[in-house]
Amino acid sequence: MSTNHRTKIVLDEREMPTRWYNIAADLPAPPPPPLHPGTGQPLTPADLAPLFPMALIEQEMSSERYIDIPEEVQEVYRLWRPSPLVRARRLEQALDTPARIYFKYEGVSPAGSHKPNTAVAQAYYNREEGVRRLVTETGAGQWGSALALACNLFGLGCKVYMVRVSYQQKPYRRSMIQVWGAEVTPSPSVETAAGRSILALDPDTPGSLGIAISEAVEVAAQNEDTKYSLGSVLNHVLLHQTVIGLEAQKQFGQVDDYPDVVIGCVGGGSNFAGLAFPFLRDVLAGDRRTRFVAVEPEACPTLTRGPYAYDFGDTAQLTPLVKMYTLGHGFVPPGIHAGGLRYHGMAPLISMLVNDGLVEPVALPQLAAFEGAVTFARTEGIIVAPESAHAVRTAIDEALRAREEGQAKTIVFNLSGHGHFDMGAYDAYLAGQLFDYSYPQQAIDEALTHLPVLA
Ligand SMILES: *Cc1c(COP(=O)(O)O)cnc(C)c1O
């Protein structure tokens, strides 16, 4: 059997990448700088020092092409990495497509998603600089659980503000956070000024990521031994996730194949970037013509319907202003099931690449995503997270297009996590209780009247 008949392409531990790839080194122009929320001036490392350790601030601003993965971080990565690249042959057969479909499976981590790739690195650098505790926000709980895991492994305390509606609806992610020794509080809470002011306005608010970020940032800024940690959006988070794409490149090399299309779902953009950026490097160098497709829900259409503008990362306007596609920092998302895809903004690096035409954004209705996920579960076996379902469905659509066009192209998508804690969403889908919801234009227009005005 020739090598390109393999189904599961696994790397030996010793072949795991030892450096992350920093796309900033290869961009045609530097991304627009983040701005200080008070002065509107470009941010300096000192502005970020209350929130992040210096090593991460340096990575945030670095233009070095490769950054070494510390040995201790590699050691933790090896608990589940390298992750498999799998050829979805049974899905290919079901679709009767000439396309080759591969997925990179990040559901093998202890937390069940790609998020520990950055959580572990962030915990490490904070511990190295003497930080005692990390504070963060979480939506559906994937990030909170990943950071709880990482803090536990590096002996740090961990405090998680969890969006209230998820805290109530997703008790098992909350339990995971607690099993790994972290403290979790529903947001908005009375513990912070940001939380109290939101509760005064709307005691029954379901909460949002933007509000929870405000709470976490406030706590980090006010406590000497505590720093803040973000699970997506920022350059250093995307950097840490590139271990995914770097592994995938080696795996494609083993079967002598190379993707024509790279697909990922996007919330803040980190799992998509992690798979895509190493391949984008080849495109930026002029060596390849791969397409890159970033998939978002129609209920939170940041890339497809928001403007590319400076905005705050949080509701209380405490974070820096970053230039990104945005639905406005006051965005309170509808209760769709892909909780991890409900952030109002998008990573500045991905926003810039979309604006430059190097990444194609697509928005999917919720039912189409679940339909794809069920097809996938019934062919490949894996029950994917509702977020990942967006990537699955888009890969299926690409494969069906390849059939119509009679083209044998190579498709890869990032399977960002399993859906074992999201069975309530599958229940609702199977019972016919899920509906499509397209975010109303009126709400977008209104939110955008509150974008910051820059001098
Ligand atoms: C958090 C999450 C996402 C979305 O976040 P990104 O930063 O855009 O990757 C996607 N899939 C899963 C499984 C997640 O946990």
mmCIF file of C-alpha atoms and ligand atoms in Angstrom, residues 113-115 142 232 265-271 340-341 385 387-388 416-417, ligand 1:
data_model
loop_
_atom_site.group_PDB
_atom_site.id
_atom_site.type_symbol
_atom_site.label_atom_id
_atom_site.label_comp_id
_atom_site.label_asym_id
_atom_site.label_seq_id
_atom_site.Cartn_x
_atom_site.Cartn_y
_atom_site.Cartn_z
ATOM 1 C CA SER A 113 -10.204 21.230 22.318
ATOM 2 C CA HIS A 114 -7.249 23.137 20.855
ATOM 3 C CA LYS A 115 -7.313 25.662 23.706
ATOM 4 C CA GLN A 142 -13.842 25.484 26.915
ATOM 5 C CA SER A 232 -8.117 33.822 21.583
ATOM 6 C CA CYS A 265 -14.348 27.904 12.343
ATOM 7 C CA VAL A 266 -13.739 31.326 13.845
ATOM 8 C CA GLY A 267 -14.786 32.722 17.210
ATOM 9 C CA GLY A 268 -11.818 34.922 18.062
ATOM 10 C CA GLY A 269 -9.815 33.188 15.327
ATOM 11 C CA SER A 270 -7.191 31.120 17.144
ATOM 12 C CA ASN A 271 -7.862 27.560 15.956
ATOM 13 C CA GLY A 340 -17.296 29.567 21.418
ATOM 14 C CA LEU A 341 -18.164 31.495 18.268
ATOM 15 C CA ALA A 385 -18.275 20.488 19.068
ATOM 16 C CA GLU A 387 -18.190 25.272 16.812
ATOM 17 C CA SER A 388 -16.262 22.670 14.827
ATOM 18 C CA SER A 416 -11.161 22.127 16.995
ATOM 19 C CA GLY A 417 -12.870 19.978 19.631
HETATM 20 C C1 LIG B 1 -13.202 28.254 21.687
HETATM 21 C C2 LIG B 1 -13.460 27.319 20.601
HETATM 22 C C3 LIG B 1 -13.571 27.756 19.266
HETATM 23 C C4 LIG B 1 -13.501 29.197 18.855
HETATM 24 O O1 LIG B 1 -12.358 29.918 19.245
HETATM 25 P P1 LIG B 1 -11.215 30.320 18.229
HETATM 26 O O2 LIG B 1 -10.313 31.191 19.019
HETATM 27 O O3 LIG B 1 -11.860 31.036 17.081
HETATM 28 O O4 LIG B 1 -10.562 29.079 17.804
HETATM 29 C C5 LIG B 1 -13.766 26.809 18.283
HETATM 30 N N1 LIG B 1 -13.888 25.497 18.575
HETATM 31 C C6 LIG B 1 -13.802 25.042 19.840
HETATM 32 C C7 LIG B 1 -13.938 23.581 20.093
HETATM 33 C C8 LIG B 1 -13.579 25.935 20.884
HETATM 34 O O5 LIG B 1 -13.468 25.474 22.132
#
